[in-house]
JSON list of C-alpha atoms in Angstrom, two decimals:
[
{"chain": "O", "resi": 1, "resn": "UNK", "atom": "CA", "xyz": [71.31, -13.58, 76.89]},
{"chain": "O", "resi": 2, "resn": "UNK", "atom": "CA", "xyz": [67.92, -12.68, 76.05]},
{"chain": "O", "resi": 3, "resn": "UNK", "atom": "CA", "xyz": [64.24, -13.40, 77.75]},
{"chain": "O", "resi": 4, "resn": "UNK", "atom": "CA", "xyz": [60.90, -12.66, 76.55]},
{"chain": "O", "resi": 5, "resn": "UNK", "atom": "CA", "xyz": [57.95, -12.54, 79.06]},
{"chain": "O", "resi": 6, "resn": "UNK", "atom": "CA", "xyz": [54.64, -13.85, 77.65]},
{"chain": "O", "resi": 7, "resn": "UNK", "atom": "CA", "xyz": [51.25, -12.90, 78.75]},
{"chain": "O", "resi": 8, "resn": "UNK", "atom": "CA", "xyz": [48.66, -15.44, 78.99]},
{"chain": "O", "resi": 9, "resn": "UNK", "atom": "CA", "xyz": [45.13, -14.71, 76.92]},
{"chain": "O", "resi": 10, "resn": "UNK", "atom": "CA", "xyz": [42.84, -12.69, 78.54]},
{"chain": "O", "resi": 11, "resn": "UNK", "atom": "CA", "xyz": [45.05, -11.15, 81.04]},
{"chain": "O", "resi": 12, "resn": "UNK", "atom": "CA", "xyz": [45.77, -7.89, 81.63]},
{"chain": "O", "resi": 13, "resn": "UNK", "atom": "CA", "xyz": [49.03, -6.66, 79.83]},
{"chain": "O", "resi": 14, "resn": "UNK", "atom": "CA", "xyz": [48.96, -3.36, 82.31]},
{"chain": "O", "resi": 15, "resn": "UNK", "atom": "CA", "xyz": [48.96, -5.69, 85.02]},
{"chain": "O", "resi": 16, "resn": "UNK", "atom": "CA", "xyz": [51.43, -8.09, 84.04]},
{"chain": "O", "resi": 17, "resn": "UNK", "atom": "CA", "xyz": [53.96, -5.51, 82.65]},
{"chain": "O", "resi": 18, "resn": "UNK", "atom": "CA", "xyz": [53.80, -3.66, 86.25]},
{"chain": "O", "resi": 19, "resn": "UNK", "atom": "CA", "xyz": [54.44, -7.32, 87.69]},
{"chain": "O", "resi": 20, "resn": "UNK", "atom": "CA", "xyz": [57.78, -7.91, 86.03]},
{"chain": "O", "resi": 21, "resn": "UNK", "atom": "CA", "xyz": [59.12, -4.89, 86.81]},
{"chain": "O", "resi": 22, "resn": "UNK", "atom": "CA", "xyz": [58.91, -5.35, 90.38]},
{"chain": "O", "resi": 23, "resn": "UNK", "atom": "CA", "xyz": [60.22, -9.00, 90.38]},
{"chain": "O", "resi": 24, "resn": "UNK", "atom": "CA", "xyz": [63.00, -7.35, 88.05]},
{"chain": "O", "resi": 25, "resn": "UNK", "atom": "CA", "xyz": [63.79, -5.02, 90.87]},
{"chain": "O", "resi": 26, "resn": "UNK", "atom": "CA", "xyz": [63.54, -7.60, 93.42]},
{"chain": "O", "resi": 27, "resn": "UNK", "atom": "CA", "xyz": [65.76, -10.17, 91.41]},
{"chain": "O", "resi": 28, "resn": "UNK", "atom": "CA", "xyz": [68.13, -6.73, 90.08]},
{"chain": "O", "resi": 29, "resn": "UNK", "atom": "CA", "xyz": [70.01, -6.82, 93.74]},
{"chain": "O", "resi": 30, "resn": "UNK", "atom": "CA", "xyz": [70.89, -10.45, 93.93]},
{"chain": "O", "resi": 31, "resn": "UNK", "atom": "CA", "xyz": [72.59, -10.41, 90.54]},
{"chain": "O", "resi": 32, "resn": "UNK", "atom": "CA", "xyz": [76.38, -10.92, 90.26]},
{"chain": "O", "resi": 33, "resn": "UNK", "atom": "CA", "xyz": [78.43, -7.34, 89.65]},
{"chain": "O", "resi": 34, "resn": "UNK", "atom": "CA", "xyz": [78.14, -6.77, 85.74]},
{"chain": "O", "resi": 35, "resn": "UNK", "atom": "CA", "xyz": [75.19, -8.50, 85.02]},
{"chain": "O", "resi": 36, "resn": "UNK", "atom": "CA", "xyz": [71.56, -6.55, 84.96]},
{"chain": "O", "resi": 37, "resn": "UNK", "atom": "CA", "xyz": [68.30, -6.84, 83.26]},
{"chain": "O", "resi": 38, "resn": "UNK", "atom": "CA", "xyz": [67.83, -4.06, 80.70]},
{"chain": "O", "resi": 39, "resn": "UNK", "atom": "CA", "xyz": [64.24, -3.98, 79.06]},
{"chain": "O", "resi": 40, "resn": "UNK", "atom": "CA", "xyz": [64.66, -3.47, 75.41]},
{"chain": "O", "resi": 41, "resn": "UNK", "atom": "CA", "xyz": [60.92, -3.23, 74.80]},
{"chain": "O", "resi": 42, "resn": "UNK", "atom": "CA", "xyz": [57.79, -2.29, 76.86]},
{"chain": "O", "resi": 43, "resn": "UNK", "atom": "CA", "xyz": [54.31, -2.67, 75.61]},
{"chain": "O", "resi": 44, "resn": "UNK", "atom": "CA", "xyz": [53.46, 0.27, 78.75]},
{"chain": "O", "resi": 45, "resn": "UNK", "atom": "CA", "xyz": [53.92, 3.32, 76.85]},
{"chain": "O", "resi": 46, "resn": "UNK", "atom": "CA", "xyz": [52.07, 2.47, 73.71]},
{"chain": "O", "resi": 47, "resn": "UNK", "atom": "CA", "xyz": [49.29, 1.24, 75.87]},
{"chain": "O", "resi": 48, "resn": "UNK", "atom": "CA", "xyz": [49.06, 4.52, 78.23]},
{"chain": "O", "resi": 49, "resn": "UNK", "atom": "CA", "xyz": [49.73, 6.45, 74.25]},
{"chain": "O", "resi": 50, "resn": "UNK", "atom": "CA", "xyz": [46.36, 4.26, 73.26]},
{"chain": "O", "resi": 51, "resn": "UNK", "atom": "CA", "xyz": [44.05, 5.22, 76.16]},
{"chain": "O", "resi": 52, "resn": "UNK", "atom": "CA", "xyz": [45.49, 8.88, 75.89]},
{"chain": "O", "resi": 53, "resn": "UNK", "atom": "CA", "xyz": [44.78, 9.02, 72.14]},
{"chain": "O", "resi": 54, "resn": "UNK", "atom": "CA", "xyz": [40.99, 7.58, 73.58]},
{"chain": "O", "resi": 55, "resn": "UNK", "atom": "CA", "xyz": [40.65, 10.16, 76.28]},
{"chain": "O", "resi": 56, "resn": "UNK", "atom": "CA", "xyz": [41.46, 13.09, 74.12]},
{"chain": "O", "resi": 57, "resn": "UNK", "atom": "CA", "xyz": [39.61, 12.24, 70.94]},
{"chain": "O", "resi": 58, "resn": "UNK", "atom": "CA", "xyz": [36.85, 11.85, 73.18]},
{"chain": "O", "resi": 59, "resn": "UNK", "atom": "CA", "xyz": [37.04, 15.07, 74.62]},
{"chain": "O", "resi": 60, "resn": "UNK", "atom": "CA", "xyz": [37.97, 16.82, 71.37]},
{"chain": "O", "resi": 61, "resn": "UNK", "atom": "CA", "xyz": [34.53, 15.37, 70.17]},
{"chain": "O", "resi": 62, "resn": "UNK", "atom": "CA", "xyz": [32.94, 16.38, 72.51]},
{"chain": "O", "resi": 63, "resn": "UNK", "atom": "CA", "xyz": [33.69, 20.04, 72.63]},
{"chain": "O", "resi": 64, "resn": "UNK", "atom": "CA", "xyz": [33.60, 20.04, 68.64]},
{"chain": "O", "resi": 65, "resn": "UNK", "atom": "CA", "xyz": [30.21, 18.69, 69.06]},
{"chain": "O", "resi": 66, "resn": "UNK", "atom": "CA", "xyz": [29.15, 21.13, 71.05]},
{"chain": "O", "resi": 67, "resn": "UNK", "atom": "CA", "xyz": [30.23, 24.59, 69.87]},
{"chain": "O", "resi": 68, "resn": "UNK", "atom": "CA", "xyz": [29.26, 23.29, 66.92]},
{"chain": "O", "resi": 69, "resn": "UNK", "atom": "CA", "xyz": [25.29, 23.37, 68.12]},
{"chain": "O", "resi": 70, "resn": "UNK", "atom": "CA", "xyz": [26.02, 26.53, 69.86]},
{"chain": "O", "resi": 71, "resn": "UNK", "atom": "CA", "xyz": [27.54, 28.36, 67.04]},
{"chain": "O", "resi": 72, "resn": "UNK", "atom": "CA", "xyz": [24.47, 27.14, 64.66]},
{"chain": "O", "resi": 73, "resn": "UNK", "atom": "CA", "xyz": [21.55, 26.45, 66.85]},
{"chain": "O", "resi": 74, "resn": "UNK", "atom": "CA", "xyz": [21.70, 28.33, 70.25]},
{"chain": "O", "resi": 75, "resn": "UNK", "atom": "CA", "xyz": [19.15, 25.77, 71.62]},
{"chain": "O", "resi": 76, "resn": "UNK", "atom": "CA", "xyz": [20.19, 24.07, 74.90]},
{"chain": "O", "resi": 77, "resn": "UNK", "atom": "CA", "xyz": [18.30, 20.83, 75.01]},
{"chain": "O", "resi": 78, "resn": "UNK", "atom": "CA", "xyz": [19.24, 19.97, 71.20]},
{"chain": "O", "resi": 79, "resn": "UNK", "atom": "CA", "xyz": [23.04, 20.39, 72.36]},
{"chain": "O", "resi": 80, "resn": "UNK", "atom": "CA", "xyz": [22.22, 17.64, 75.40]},
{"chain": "O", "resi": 81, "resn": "UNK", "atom": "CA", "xyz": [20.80, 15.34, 73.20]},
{"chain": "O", "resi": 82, "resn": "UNK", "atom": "CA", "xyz": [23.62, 15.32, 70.95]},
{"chain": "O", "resi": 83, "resn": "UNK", "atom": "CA", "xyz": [26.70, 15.75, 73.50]},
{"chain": "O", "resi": 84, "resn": "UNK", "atom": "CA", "xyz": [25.13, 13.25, 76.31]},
{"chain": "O", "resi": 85, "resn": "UNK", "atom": "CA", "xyz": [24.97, 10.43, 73.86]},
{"chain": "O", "resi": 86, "resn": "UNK", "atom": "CA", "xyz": [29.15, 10.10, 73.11]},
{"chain": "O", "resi": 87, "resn": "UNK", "atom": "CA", "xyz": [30.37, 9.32, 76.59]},
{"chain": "O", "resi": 88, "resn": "UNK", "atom": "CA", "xyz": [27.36, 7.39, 76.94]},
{"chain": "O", "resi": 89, "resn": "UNK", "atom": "CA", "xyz": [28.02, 5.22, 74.24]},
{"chain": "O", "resi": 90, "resn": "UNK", "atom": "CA", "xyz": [31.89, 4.72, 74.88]},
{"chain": "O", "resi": 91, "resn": "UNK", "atom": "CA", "xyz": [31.27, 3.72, 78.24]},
{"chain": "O", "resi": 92, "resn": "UNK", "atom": "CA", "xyz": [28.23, 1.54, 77.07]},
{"chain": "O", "resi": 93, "resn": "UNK", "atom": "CA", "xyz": [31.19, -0.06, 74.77]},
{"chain": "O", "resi": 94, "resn": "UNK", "atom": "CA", "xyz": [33.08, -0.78, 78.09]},
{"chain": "O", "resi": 95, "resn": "UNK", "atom": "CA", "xyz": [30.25, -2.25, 79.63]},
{"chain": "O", "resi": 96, "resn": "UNK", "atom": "CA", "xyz": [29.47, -4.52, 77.16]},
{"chain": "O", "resi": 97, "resn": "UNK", "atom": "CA", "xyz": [32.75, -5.68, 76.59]},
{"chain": "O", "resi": 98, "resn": "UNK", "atom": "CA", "xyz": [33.03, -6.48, 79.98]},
{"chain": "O", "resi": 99, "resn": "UNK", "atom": "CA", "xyz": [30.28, -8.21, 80.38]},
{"chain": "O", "resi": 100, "resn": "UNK", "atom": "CA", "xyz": [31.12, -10.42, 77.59]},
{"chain": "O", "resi": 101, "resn": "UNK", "atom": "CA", "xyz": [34.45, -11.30, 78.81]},
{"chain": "O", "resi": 102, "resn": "UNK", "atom": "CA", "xyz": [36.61, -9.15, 76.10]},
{"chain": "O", "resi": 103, "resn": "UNK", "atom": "CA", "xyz": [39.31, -7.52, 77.25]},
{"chain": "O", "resi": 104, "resn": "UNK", "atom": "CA", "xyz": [40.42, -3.28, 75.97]},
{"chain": "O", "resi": 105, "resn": "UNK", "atom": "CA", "xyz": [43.71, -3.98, 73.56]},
{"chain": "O", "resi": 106, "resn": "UNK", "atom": "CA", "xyz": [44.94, -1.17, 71.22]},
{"chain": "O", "resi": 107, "resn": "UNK", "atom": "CA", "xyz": [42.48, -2.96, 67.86]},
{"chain": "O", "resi": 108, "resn": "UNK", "atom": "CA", "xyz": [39.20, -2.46, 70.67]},
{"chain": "O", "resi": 109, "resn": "UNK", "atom": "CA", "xyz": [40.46, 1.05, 71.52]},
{"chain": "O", "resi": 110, "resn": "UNK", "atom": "CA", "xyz": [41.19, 2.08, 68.13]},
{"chain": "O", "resi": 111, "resn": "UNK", "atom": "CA", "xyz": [37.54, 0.75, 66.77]},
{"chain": "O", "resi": 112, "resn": "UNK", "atom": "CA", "xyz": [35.60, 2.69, 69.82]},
{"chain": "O", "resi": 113, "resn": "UNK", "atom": "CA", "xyz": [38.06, 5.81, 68.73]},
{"chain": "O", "resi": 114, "resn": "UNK", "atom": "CA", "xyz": [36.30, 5.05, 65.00]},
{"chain": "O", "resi": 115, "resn": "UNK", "atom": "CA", "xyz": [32.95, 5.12, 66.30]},
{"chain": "O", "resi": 116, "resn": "UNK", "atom": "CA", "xyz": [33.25, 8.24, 68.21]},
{"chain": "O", "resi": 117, "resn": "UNK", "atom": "CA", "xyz": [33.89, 10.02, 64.92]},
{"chain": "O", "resi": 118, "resn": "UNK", "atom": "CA", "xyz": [30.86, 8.25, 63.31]},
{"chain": "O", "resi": 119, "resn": "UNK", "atom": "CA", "xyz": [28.74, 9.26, 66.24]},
{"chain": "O", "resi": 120, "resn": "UNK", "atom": "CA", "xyz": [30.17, 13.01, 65.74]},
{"chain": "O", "resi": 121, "resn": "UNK", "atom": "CA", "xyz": [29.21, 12.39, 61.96]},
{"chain": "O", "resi": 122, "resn": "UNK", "atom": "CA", "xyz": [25.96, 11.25, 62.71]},
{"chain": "O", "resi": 123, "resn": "UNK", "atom": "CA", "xyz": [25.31, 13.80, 65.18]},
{"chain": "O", "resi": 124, "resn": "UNK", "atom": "CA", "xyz": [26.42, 16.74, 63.20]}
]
């Protein structure tokens, strides 16, 4: 037997995920002897992989960014002005999008991770 759990638009898949595995725990005990629910696929480790692969990109930026304008211009407030503005503008991203109503899937996480190699481009 098979069973597929669908997630309604604009909900969070975190959320829901983390909800059926506690009813499946709840429900795993009442089962007759044999019979248990084995999850064949879960969406939660590509989504923690996706905000992961955001977190470190942005980091790696970040510190890219900035040796680079050490190594080259040894001027402090030129490094601030280019190293201040990539967290800025991720969480800026998040802002907006909340305020709008969209919710952070893996094709919203993978376009911020595109601009935070065109701001590095831009800024270098």
């Amino acid at each position: 037997m098979g069973g597929v759990v669908v997630i309604r638009y604009g909900a969070n898949a975190r959320e829901v995920i983390d909800a059926v595995k506690q009813k499946i725990s709840e429900i795993q005990p009442g089962l007759p002897a044999g019979v248990s629910i084995v999850p064949f696929y879960d969406r939660s480790i590509l989504i923690d992989h996706a905000v992961d692969t955001l977190r470190h990109a942005l980091i790696e930026e970040l510190i890219l960014v900035t040796l680079a304008h050490v190594l080259f211009l040894w001027h402090f407030r030129s490094i601030l002005v280019v190293t201040i503005p990539l967290p800025l503008a991720v969480l800026g991203a998040f802002l907006f999008m909340k305020g709008a109503g969209i919710s952070s899937n893996i094709m919203s996480l993978g376009g911020i991770a595109i601009a935070i190699g065109v701001l590095v481009d831009a800024a270098l």
